[in-house]
Amino acid sequence: MSELSALDETIQNLMYEVGERTKAAMTKKLQIDEKTSPHDLVTDVDKSNEQFINQRLRQLDPTAKIVSEEGFGDQVHDLAGRVWIVDPIDGTMNFIMERENFAIMLALYVDGQPTLGYILDVMKNRLYHGGPALGVWENETRLTPPLNRGIRDSLIDVSSYILMNDIHHAQTAARAARSIRVFGSAGISMTQLITGRTGAYITNLKPWDLAPGRVLCEALGLVVKPIDDHPLDVLSSNFVLVAVPAAANDIEQLIN
Amino acid sequence: MSELSALDETIQNLMYEVGERTKAAMTKKLQIDEKTSPHDLVTDVDKSNEQFINQRLRQLDPTAKIVSEEGFGDQVHDLAGRVWIVDPIDGTMNFIMERENFAIMLALYVDGQPTLGYILDVMKNRLYHGGPALGVWENETRLTPPLNRGIRDSLIDVSSYILMNDIHHAQTAARAARSIRVFGSAGISMTQLITGRTGAYITNLKPWDLAPGRVLCEALGLVVKPIDDHPLDVLSSNFVLVAVPAAANDIEQLIN
């Protein structure tokens, strides 16, 4: 077994372990705090998951840097070397309100290259994992690239803020699609793309929201590109289009 | 056991049986046709489910009338007597594209009164069932009324057409909520309401989309009301707001 495969197996086990911790924590009352607004919440589970994951990563990979959402990671200013990107609960609002449709996510970038990605849909017990060298898997099943359909034959997923405010003409793309979906979790949205349920996703994502899904999407031939004038930056927020190539082409023609 | 309880048990079994038939049919290639547009599809499973359900209902309740989506029911012009309302696949687009997040739905109205309602989330194996006399259940678990939260503490669910076109000022309501969701199936949206995951739902529904959820929502104290000048009509399309009372109050103040 290669070094990468062995690391991947260890991280898969870590992901399932954090998933079980999360389900156990959901039997107790959540402690909920506002971050920037009533629309941006954090719970004690986000924090304790992040501390748990980061501690494990520091044991496993002591010289790596860690970028993580809730402040227990490092100050990371460049992508040299090994960088882990951690989202301890993605879709915290769904975690609180729906108690499903949220994810735990992790990515490894090596010298800026997408290397390993993990998205655990906790309540469905579905771990999406892999990368360019290992292929992309749903639990034990290897995934093939989704059908390369145009936007008129696809569902489109748009973050509600972008949809409502028609940012970058997202409504024009949305009207062309078969129908619109809004899931409220970047991780869940990425799993819908890599399984071919949706064909395109237009959103604004923080590093920990984008990095894991980007590894898996690119490894399956999906396009991950900016929809504004800024190049993709793993360490900052990005307006992005993630789509199968045919839908991406259609959308670029529609919105430019 | 009362006559209604016995009927309810028979219908629950029918629902699970149709759910299993549906999952079996999903292992074969679907035959997909357009109805009014590429956004409005029907499959051979919609049709065969409807024929199967209607045939059973005619055996069980020979003098009742049947209103159903795909044309195998009766021409029903009034609500006198017993009327069954059948949606053989709700969220056909999700059935085709997501292969989850669709429902099979059934309702019984007696002299216009909501009496029994059934929503089967097929892929999650969750049957929501009951009515004003029997209570509302998720499989074997009785549900209690969802928390009566205002719109600012709730997720709102809005159909994409209404959201994009800001019909009846739905965007104003959406901006007040914690966040927006679009699921693409009235049945799934109704299950999110009765389990307290979302607090409000603004949509335009056909009889078979609204009738089953209305029975369950009203039995749990949720408000089901028109958002235009037309009174609710079980036999036609309705622009409706379905919400817990506090969120319904908030929304009415916001959009009127």
Coordinates of C-alpha atoms in Angstrom, one line a residue:
Chain A
M1 CA 0.0 0.0 0.0
S2 CA 1.4 3.4 -0.9
E3 CA 2.0 6.0 1.7
L4 CA -0.9 8.1 0.4
S5 CA -3.3 5.1 0.5
A6 CA -2.2 4.4 4.1
L7 CA -2.8 8.0 5.1
D8 CA -6.1 8.0 3.3
E9 CA -7.3 5.0 5.2
T10 CA -6.3 6.6 8.5
I11 CA -8.2 9.8 7.6
Q12 CA -11.2 7.8 6.5
N13 CA -11.3 6.2 9.9
L14 CA -10.9 9.6 11.6
M15 CA -13.8 10.9 9.6
Y16 CA -16.1 8.1 10.6
E17 CA -15.0 8.5 14.2
V18 CA -15.8 12.3 14.2
G19 CA -19.2 11.4 12.6
E20 CA -20.0 9.1 15.5
R21 CA -18.9 11.7 18.1
T22 CA -21.1 14.2 16.3
K23 CA -24.2 12.0 16.4
A24 CA -23.6 11.3 20.1
A25 CA -23.3 15.0 20.8
M26 CA -26.7 15.6 19.1
T27 CA -28.4 13.7 21.9
K28 CA -27.5 16.6 24.2
K29 CA -28.6 20.2 24.1
L30 CA -26.5 22.2 21.7
Q31 CA -24.8 25.4 22.9
I32 CA -25.3 27.9 20.1
D33 CA -23.5 31.2 19.6
E34 CA -23.8 33.9 16.9
K35 CA -20.6 34.7 15.0
T36 CA -21.1 37.6 12.6
S37 CA -24.9 37.7 12.5
P38 CA -28.0 35.6 13.4
H39 CA -27.5 33.9 10.0
D40 CA -24.0 32.8 11.0
L41 CA -24.0 30.4 14.0
V42 CA -21.5 28.2 15.7
T43 CA -22.1 25.4 18.2
D44 CA -20.0 23.7 20.9
V45 CA -19.9 20.7 18.5
D46 CA -18.3 22.7 15.7
K47 CA -15.6 23.7 18.2
S48 CA -15.0 20.4 19.8
N49 CA -14.9 18.6 16.5
E50 CA -12.3 21.0 15.2
Q51 CA -10.2 20.6 18.3
F52 CA -10.4 16.8 18.0
I53 CA -9.6 16.8 14.3
N54 CA -6.7 19.3 14.6
Q55 CA -5.2 17.4 17.5
R56 CA -5.2 14.1 15.5
L57 CA -3.8 15.9 12.4
R58 CA -1.0 17.3 14.5
Q59 CA -0.1 13.8 15.8
L60 CA -0.3 12.3 12.3
D61 CA 1.4 15.0 10.4
P62 CA 3.3 17.2 12.8
T63 CA 5.0 19.4 10.2
A64 CA 1.8 20.2 8.3
K65 CA -0.1 23.5 8.6
I66 CA -3.8 23.5 9.5
V67 CA -6.4 26.0 8.2
S68 CA -9.7 25.6 10.1
E69 CA -12.9 27.4 10.5
E70 CA -13.3 28.0 14.3
G71 CA -9.9 29.4 15.1
F72 CA -8.0 26.3 16.4
G73 CA -5.7 26.1 13.4
D74 CA -2.6 28.0 12.3
Q75 CA -2.2 31.4 10.7
V76 CA -1.5 30.2 7.2
H77 CA -0.3 32.7 4.6
D78 CA 0.9 30.5 1.8
L79 CA 0.4 26.9 0.5
A80 CA 4.0 25.7 0.6
G81 CA 4.3 22.2 2.0
R82 CA 1.4 20.2 3.4
V83 CA -1.7 22.1 4.4
W84 CA -4.8 20.5 5.9
I85 CA -8.1 22.4 5.6
V86 CA -10.8 21.5 8.2
D87 CA -14.5 22.2 8.3
P88 CA -15.7 20.6 11.6
I89 CA -19.4 21.1 10.8
D90 CA -20.4 22.4 7.4
G91 CA -23.9 23.7 7.2
T92 CA -24.2 24.6 10.9
M93 CA -27.6 26.1 10.4
N94 CA -28.9 22.7 9.0
F95 CA -27.1 21.0 11.9
I96 CA -29.1 23.1 14.3
M97 CA -32.4 23.4 12.5
E98 CA -32.7 20.3 10.3
R99 CA -30.5 17.9 12.3
E100 CA -29.5 16.5 8.9
N101 CA -28.0 17.8 5.6
F102 CA -24.7 18.9 7.2
A103 CA -21.2 17.5 6.7
I104 CA -17.8 17.2 8.2
M105 CA -15.0 18.0 5.7
L106 CA -11.3 17.8 5.4
A107 CA -8.8 18.3 2.6
L108 CA -5.0 18.0 2.1
Y109 CA -3.3 20.3 -0.3
V110 CA 0.4 19.7 -1.0
D111 CA 2.4 22.7 -2.3
G112 CA -1.0 24.1 -3.4
Q113 CA -2.1 20.9 -5.3
P114 CA -5.4 19.3 -4.3
T115 CA -4.4 15.9 -3.0
L116 CA -7.0 14.4 -0.7
G117 CA -10.6 15.4 0.0
Y118 CA -13.3 14.1 2.5
I119 CA -16.9 15.0 2.9
L120 CA -19.0 13.0 5.4
D121 CA -22.7 13.3 5.1
V122 CA -23.1 12.5 8.8
M123 CA -26.8 11.5 9.0
K124 CA -26.8 9.5 5.8
N125 CA -23.5 7.7 6.8
R126 CA -22.0 8.5 3.4
L127 CA -18.3 9.3 3.3
Y128 CA -17.1 10.8 -0.1
H129 CA -13.3 10.5 -0.2
G130 CA -10.3 10.3 -2.5
G131 CA -8.5 12.6 -4.9
P132 CA -6.6 12.6 -8.2
A133 CA -4.3 9.8 -7.3
L134 CA -6.8 7.5 -5.6
G135 CA -10.1 8.1 -7.4
V136 CA -13.3 9.2 -5.8
W137 CA -15.4 7.0 -3.6
E138 CA -18.7 6.9 -1.8
N139 CA -18.0 4.7 1.2
E140 CA -16.6 1.5 -0.5
T141 CA -18.0 2.2 -4.0
R142 CA -15.8 3.9 -6.6
L143 CA -17.6 6.8 -8.4
T144 CA -17.4 7.4 -12.1
P145 CA -17.6 10.9 -13.6
P146 CA -21.2 12.2 -13.6
L147 CA -23.0 12.5 -16.9
N148 CA -21.8 15.6 -18.8
R149 CA -25.2 17.2 -19.4
G150 CA -25.9 20.8 -20.4
I151 CA -27.6 23.2 -18.1
R152 CA -31.0 22.7 -19.7
D153 CA -30.9 19.0 -18.7
S154 CA -29.5 19.7 -15.2
L155 CA -30.6 20.8 -11.8
I156 CA -28.7 23.9 -10.6
D157 CA -27.8 24.6 -7.0
V158 CA -27.4 28.3 -6.1
S159 CA -26.7 29.7 -2.7
S160 CA -29.7 31.7 -1.6
Y161 CA -27.8 35.0 -1.2
I162 CA -26.5 34.8 -4.7
L163 CA -29.8 33.8 -6.1
M164 CA -31.9 36.4 -4.4
N165 CA -29.5 39.2 -5.3
D166 CA -28.8 37.9 -8.8
I167 CA -25.1 38.2 -8.3
H168 CA -23.1 37.6 -11.4
H169 CA -26.4 37.0 -13.3
A170 CA -27.0 33.7 -11.4
Q171 CA -30.7 34.0 -12.0
T172 CA -30.1 33.8 -15.8
A173 CA -28.3 30.5 -15.3
A174 CA -31.0 29.3 -12.8
R175 CA -33.8 30.0 -15.3
A176 CA -32.1 27.9 -17.9
A177 CA -31.8 24.8 -15.7
R178 CA -34.4 22.2 -15.1
S179 CA -35.0 23.4 -11.6
I180 CA -33.3 25.1 -8.7
R181 CA -32.2 23.6 -5.4
V182 CA -30.9 25.2 -2.2
F183 CA -29.4 22.8 0.3
G184 CA -27.7 25.1 2.8
S185 CA -24.5 23.2 3.1
A186 CA -21.6 23.4 0.6
G187 CA -20.6 19.9 1.6
I188 CA -24.0 18.5 0.8
S189 CA -24.1 20.5 -2.4
M190 CA -20.7 19.1 -3.5
T191 CA -21.9 15.5 -2.8
Q192 CA -24.9 16.2 -5.1
L193 CA -22.5 17.3 -7.9
I194 CA -20.2 14.4 -7.7
T195 CA -23.0 11.9 -7.7
G196 CA -24.6 13.6 -10.7
R197 CA -27.8 14.7 -8.9
T198 CA -27.1 18.4 -9.7
G199 CA -25.1 19.6 -12.7
A200 CA -24.0 23.0 -11.5
Y201 CA -23.5 25.0 -8.3
I202 CA -23.0 28.7 -8.0
T203 CA -21.9 30.0 -4.6
N204 CA -19.5 32.0 -2.5
L205 CA -17.3 29.8 -0.3
K206 CA -14.7 30.2 2.4
P207 CA -11.5 28.1 2.2
W208 CA -12.9 25.2 4.3
D209 CA -16.1 25.1 2.4
L210 CA -14.5 24.8 -1.0
A211 CA -11.2 23.0 -0.6
P212 CA -12.5 19.4 0.1
G213 CA -15.2 19.5 -2.5
R214 CA -12.8 20.9 -5.1
V215 CA -10.4 18.0 -4.7
L216 CA -13.2 15.5 -5.3
C217 CA -14.9 17.4 -8.1
E218 CA -11.8 18.1 -10.0
A219 CA -10.8 14.4 -9.7
L220 CA -14.1 13.5 -11.4
G221 CA -13.6 15.9 -14.2
L222 CA -15.9 18.7 -13.0
V223 CA -14.9 22.3 -13.5
V224 CA -14.2 24.5 -10.5
K225 CA -13.6 28.1 -11.5
P226 CA -14.1 31.6 -10.3
I227 CA -17.2 33.6 -11.5
D228 CA -15.6 36.9 -10.9
D229 CA -12.3 38.5 -11.9
H230 CA -10.4 37.0 -9.0
P231 CA -8.4 33.8 -9.6
L232 CA -9.3 30.9 -7.3
D233 CA -7.5 31.2 -4.0
V234 CA -7.4 28.3 -1.6
L235 CA -6.9 30.6 1.4
S236 CA -9.7 33.2 0.8
S237 CA -13.4 33.4 -0.1
N238 CA -14.3 32.7 -3.7
F239 CA -17.3 33.2 -5.9
V240 CA -17.2 29.9 -7.7
L241 CA -19.0 27.9 -10.4
V242 CA -18.7 24.1 -9.9
A243 CA -20.2 22.1 -12.7
V244 CA -19.9 19.3 -15.2
P245 CA -18.0 20.8 -18.3
A246 CA -21.1 21.0 -20.6
A247 CA -23.2 22.9 -18.0
A248 CA -20.2 25.1 -17.1
N249 CA -19.9 26.1 -20.8
D250 CA -23.6 26.8 -21.0
I251 CA -23.5 28.9 -17.9
E252 CA -20.5 30.9 -19.0
Q253 CA -22.2 31.8 -22.3
L254 CA -25.4 32.7 -20.5
I255 CA -23.9 35.0 -17.8
N256 CA -21.1 36.7 -19.6
Chain B
M1 CA -60.2 -0.5 16.9
S2 CA -62.3 2.2 15.3
E3 CA -63.2 2.0 11.6
L4 CA -61.0 5.0 10.9
S5 CA -58.0 3.3 12.7
A6 CA -58.5 0.1 10.7
L7 CA -58.7 2.1 7.4
D8 CA -55.6 4.0 8.4
E9 CA -53.7 0.8 9.1
T10 CA -54.7 -0.6 5.7
I11 CA -53.6 2.6 4.0
Q12 CA -50.3 2.7 5.8
N13 CA -49.6 -0.8 4.5
L14 CA -50.5 0.3 1.0
M15 CA -48.1 3.2 1.2
Y16 CA -45.2 1.0 2.3
E17 CA -46.1 -1.4 -0.5
V18 CA -46.1 1.3 -3.1
G19 CA -42.8 2.5 -1.7
E20 CA -41.2 -0.9 -2.2
R21 CA -42.6 -1.2 -5.8
T22 CA -41.1 2.3 -6.5
K23 CA -37.7 1.3 -5.2
A24 CA -37.8 -1.9 -7.3
A25 CA -38.8 0.1 -10.4
M26 CA -35.8 2.4 -9.9
T27 CA -33.4 -0.5 -10.7
K28 CA -34.7 -0.3 -14.3
K29 CA -34.4 2.5 -16.8
L30 CA -37.1 5.1 -16.3
Q31 CA -39.4 6.0 -19.2
I32 CA -39.6 9.8 -19.1
D33 CA -42.0 12.1 -20.9
E34 CA -42.6 15.8 -20.9
K35 CA -46.0 17.0 -19.8
T36 CA -46.4 20.8 -20.2
S37 CA -42.7 21.7 -20.5
P38 CA -39.1 20.3 -20.0
H39 CA -39.6 21.4 -16.3
D40 CA -42.7 19.2 -15.9
L41 CA -41.9 15.6 -16.4
V42 CA -43.7 12.3 -15.8
T43 CA -42.3 8.7 -15.7
D44 CA -43.8 5.3 -16.2
V45 CA -43.5 4.9 -12.4
D46 CA -45.7 7.9 -11.7
K47 CA -48.4 6.3 -14.0
S48 CA -48.1 2.7 -12.7
N49 CA -48.0 3.8 -9.1
E50 CA -51.2 5.8 -9.7
Q51 CA -53.0 2.9 -11.4
F52 CA -51.9 0.6 -8.6
I53 CA -53.1 3.0 -5.8
N54 CA -56.3 3.9 -7.5
Q55 CA -57.2 0.2 -8.1
R56 CA -56.6 -0.5 -4.4
L57 CA -58.7 2.4 -3.4
R58 CA -61.6 1.4 -5.6
Q59 CA -61.5 -2.1 -4.0
L60 CA -61.3 -0.6 -0.4
D61 CA -63.7 2.2 -0.8
P62 CA -65.9 1.6 -3.9
T63 CA -68.2 4.6 -3.5
A64 CA -65.5 7.2 -3.0
K65 CA -64.2 9.5 -5.7
I66 CA -60.5 9.8 -6.6
V67 CA -58.6 12.9 -7.6
S68 CA -55.2 12.0 -9.0
E69 CA -52.4 13.6 -10.9
E70 CA -51.8 11.5 -14.0
G71 CA -55.4 11.1 -15.3
F72 CA -56.5 7.7 -13.9
G73 CA -58.9 9.2 -11.4
D74 CA -62.4 10.6 -11.6
Q75 CA -63.7 13.9 -12.9
V76 CA -64.4 15.4 -9.5
H77 CA -66.3 18.7 -9.3
D78 CA -67.2 18.9 -5.6
L79 CA -66.1 17.5 -2.3
A80 CA -69.3 15.8 -1.2
G81 CA -68.8 12.4 0.4
R82 CA -65.4 10.6 0.5
V83 CA -62.7 12.0 -1.8
W84 CA -59.2 10.4 -2.1
I85 CA -56.5 12.6 -3.5
V86 CA -53.5 10.8 -4.9
D87 CA -50.0 11.9 -5.8
P88 CA -48.2 8.8 -7.1
I89 CA -44.7 10.5 -7.2
D90 CA -44.4 14.0 -5.8
G91 CA -41.2 15.7 -6.9
T92 CA -40.8 13.7 -10.1
M93 CA -37.8 15.9 -11.1
N94 CA -36.0 14.8 -7.9
F95 CA -37.1 11.2 -8.6
I96 CA -35.4 11.4 -12.0
M97 CA -32.4 13.5 -11.1
E98 CA -31.6 13.0 -7.4
R99 CA -33.2 9.6 -7.0
E100 CA -34.1 10.8 -3.5
N101 CA -36.1 13.6 -2.0
F102 CA -39.4 12.6 -3.5
A103 CA -42.6 11.3 -1.9
I104 CA -45.7 9.3 -2.5
M105 CA -48.8 11.0 -1.1
L106 CA -52.4 10.3 -0.3
A107 CA -55.2 12.1 1.4
L108 CA -58.8 11.4 2.4
Y109 CA -61.3 14.3 2.6
V110 CA -64.8 13.6 3.9
D111 CA -67.4 16.2 2.9
G112 CA -64.5 18.6 2.4
Q113 CA -63.0 17.9 5.8
P114 CA -59.3 16.9 6.0
T115 CA -59.5 13.4 7.5
L116 CA -56.4 11.3 6.7
G117 CA -53.0 12.2 5.2
Y118 CA -50.0 10.2 4.1
I119 CA -46.5 11.3 2.9
L120 CA -43.9 8.6 2.3
D121 CA -40.4 9.8 1.9
V122 CA -39.5 6.8 -0.1
M123 CA -35.7 6.8 0.1
K124 CA -35.6 7.6 3.9
N125 CA -38.3 5.0 4.6
R126 CA -40.2 7.6 6.6
L127 CA -44.0 7.5 6.5
Y128 CA -45.8 10.5 7.9
H129 CA -49.4 9.7 8.5
G130 CA -52.5 10.5 10.5
G131 CA -55.0 13.3 10.8
P132 CA -57.1 15.3 13.3
A133 CA -58.6 12.3 14.9
L134 CA -55.6 10.0 15.0
G135 CA -52.7 12.4 15.6
V136 CA -49.7 12.7 13.4
W137 CA -46.9 10.0 13.2
E138 CA -43.5 9.4 11.7
N139 CA -43.5 5.7 11.2
E140 CA -44.3 4.4 14.8
T141 CA -43.4 7.7 16.6
R142 CA -46.1 10.2 17.4
L143 CA -45.1 13.7 16.6
T144 CA -45.8 16.7 18.8
P145 CA -46.5 20.2 17.4
P146 CA -43.3 21.9 16.2
L147 CA -41.8 24.8 18.1
N148 CA -43.8 27.9 17.4
R149 CA -40.9 30.1 16.4
G150 CA -41.1 33.5 14.5
I151 CA -39.7 33.8 11.0
R152 CA -36.4 35.3 12.3
D153 CA -35.7 32.1 14.1
S154 CA -36.9 29.8 11.3
L155 CA -35.7 28.4 8.0
I156 CA -38.1 29.3 5.2
D157 CA -38.8 27.1 2.2
V158 CA -39.9 28.8 -1.0
S159 CA -40.6 27.3 -4.4
S160 CA -38.0 28.5 -6.8
Y161 CA -40.5 30.1 -9.2
I162 CA -42.1 32.2 -6.4
L163 CA -38.7 33.1 -5.0
M164 CA -37.1 34.2 -8.3
N165 CA -40.1 36.2 -9.4
D166 CA -40.8 37.6 -5.9
I167 CA -44.4 36.6 -6.2
H168 CA -46.5 38.0 -3.3
H169 CA -43.4 39.6 -1.9
A170 CA -42.0 36.2 -1.0
Q171 CA -38.4 37.6 -1.1
T172 CA -39.3 40.0 1.8
A173 CA -40.3 37.0 3.9
A174 CA -37.3 35.0 2.8
R175 CA -34.8 37.8 3.7
A176 CA -36.3 37.9 7.3
A177 CA -35.7 34.2 7.8
R178 CA -32.5 32.5 9.1
S179 CA -31.9 31.0 5.7
I180 CA -33.8 29.7 2.6
R181 CA -34.2 26.2 1.4
V182 CA -35.5 24.8 -1.9
F183 CA -36.2 21.1 -1.9
G184 CA -38.2 20.6 -5.1
S185 CA -40.9 18.4 -3.6
A186 CA -44.0 19.6 -1.8
G187 CA -44.1 16.3 0.1
I188 CA -40.6 16.6 1.3
S189 CA -41.2 20.3 2.2
M190 CA -44.3 19.3 4.2
T191 CA -42.3 16.7 6.2
Q192 CA -39.7 19.4 7.0
L193 CA -42.5 21.6 8.4
I194 CA -44.2 19.0 10.5
T195 CA -40.9 17.9 12.0
G196 CA -40.0 21.5 12.8
R197 CA -37.0 21.7 10.5
T198 CA -38.4 24.6 8.6
G199 CA -40.9 27.1 10.0
A200 CA -42.6 28.3 6.8
Y201 CA -43.2 27.3 3.2
I202 CA -44.5 29.6 0.5
T203 CA -45.5 27.8 -2.7
N204 CA -48.1 27.2 -5.4
L205 CA -49.6 23.8 -5.2
K206 CA -51.9 21.6 -7.2
P207 CA -54.6 19.6 -5.3
W208 CA -52.5 16.4 -4.9
D209 CA -49.5 18.4 -3.8
L210 CA -51.4 20.3 -1.0
A211 CA -54.1 18.0 0.2
P212 CA -52.0 15.3 2.1
G213 CA -49.6 17.8 3.8
R214 CA -52.5 20.1 4.7
V215 CA -54.2 17.3 6.7
L216 CA -51.0 16.6 8.7
C217 CA -49.9 20.2 9.1
E218 CA -53.3 21.4 10.4
A219 CA -53.5 18.4 12.7
L220 CA -50.2 19.7 14.3
G221 CA -51.5 23.2 14.6
L222 CA -49.7 24.7 11.6
V223 CA -51.4 27.4 9.6
V224 CA -52.4 26.6 6.0
K225 CA -53.7 29.6 4.2
P226 CA -53.9 31.3 0.8
I227 CA -51.5 34.1 0.1
D228 CA -53.6 35.7 -2.6
D229 CA -57.3 36.7 -2.7
H230 CA -58.6 33.3 -3.5
P231 CA -59.9 31.1 -0.7
L232 CA -58.2 27.7 -0.3
D233 CA -59.8 25.2 -2.8
V234 CA -59.0 21.5 -2.4
L235 CA -59.8 20.9 -6.1
S236 CA -57.6 23.7 -7.7
S237 CA -54.1 25.2 -7.6
N238 CA -53.4 27.4 -4.6
F239 CA -50.8 30.0 -3.7
V240 CA -50.3 29.0 -0.1
L241 CA -48.4 29.8 3.1
V242 CA -47.9 26.9 5.4
A243 CA -46.2 27.8 8.7
V244 CA -46.2 27.6 12.4
P245 CA -48.5 30.3 13.8
A246 CA -45.8 32.7 14.9
A247 CA -43.9 32.6 11.6
A248 CA -47.2 32.9 9.7
N249 CA -48.1 36.1 11.7
D250 CA -44.6 37.5 11.0
I251 CA -44.9 36.8 7.3
E252 CA -48.3 38.3 6.9
Q253 CA -47.1 41.5 8.5
L254 CA -44.1 41.6 6.3
I255 CA -45.8 40.9 2.9
N256 CA -49.1 42.8 3.3

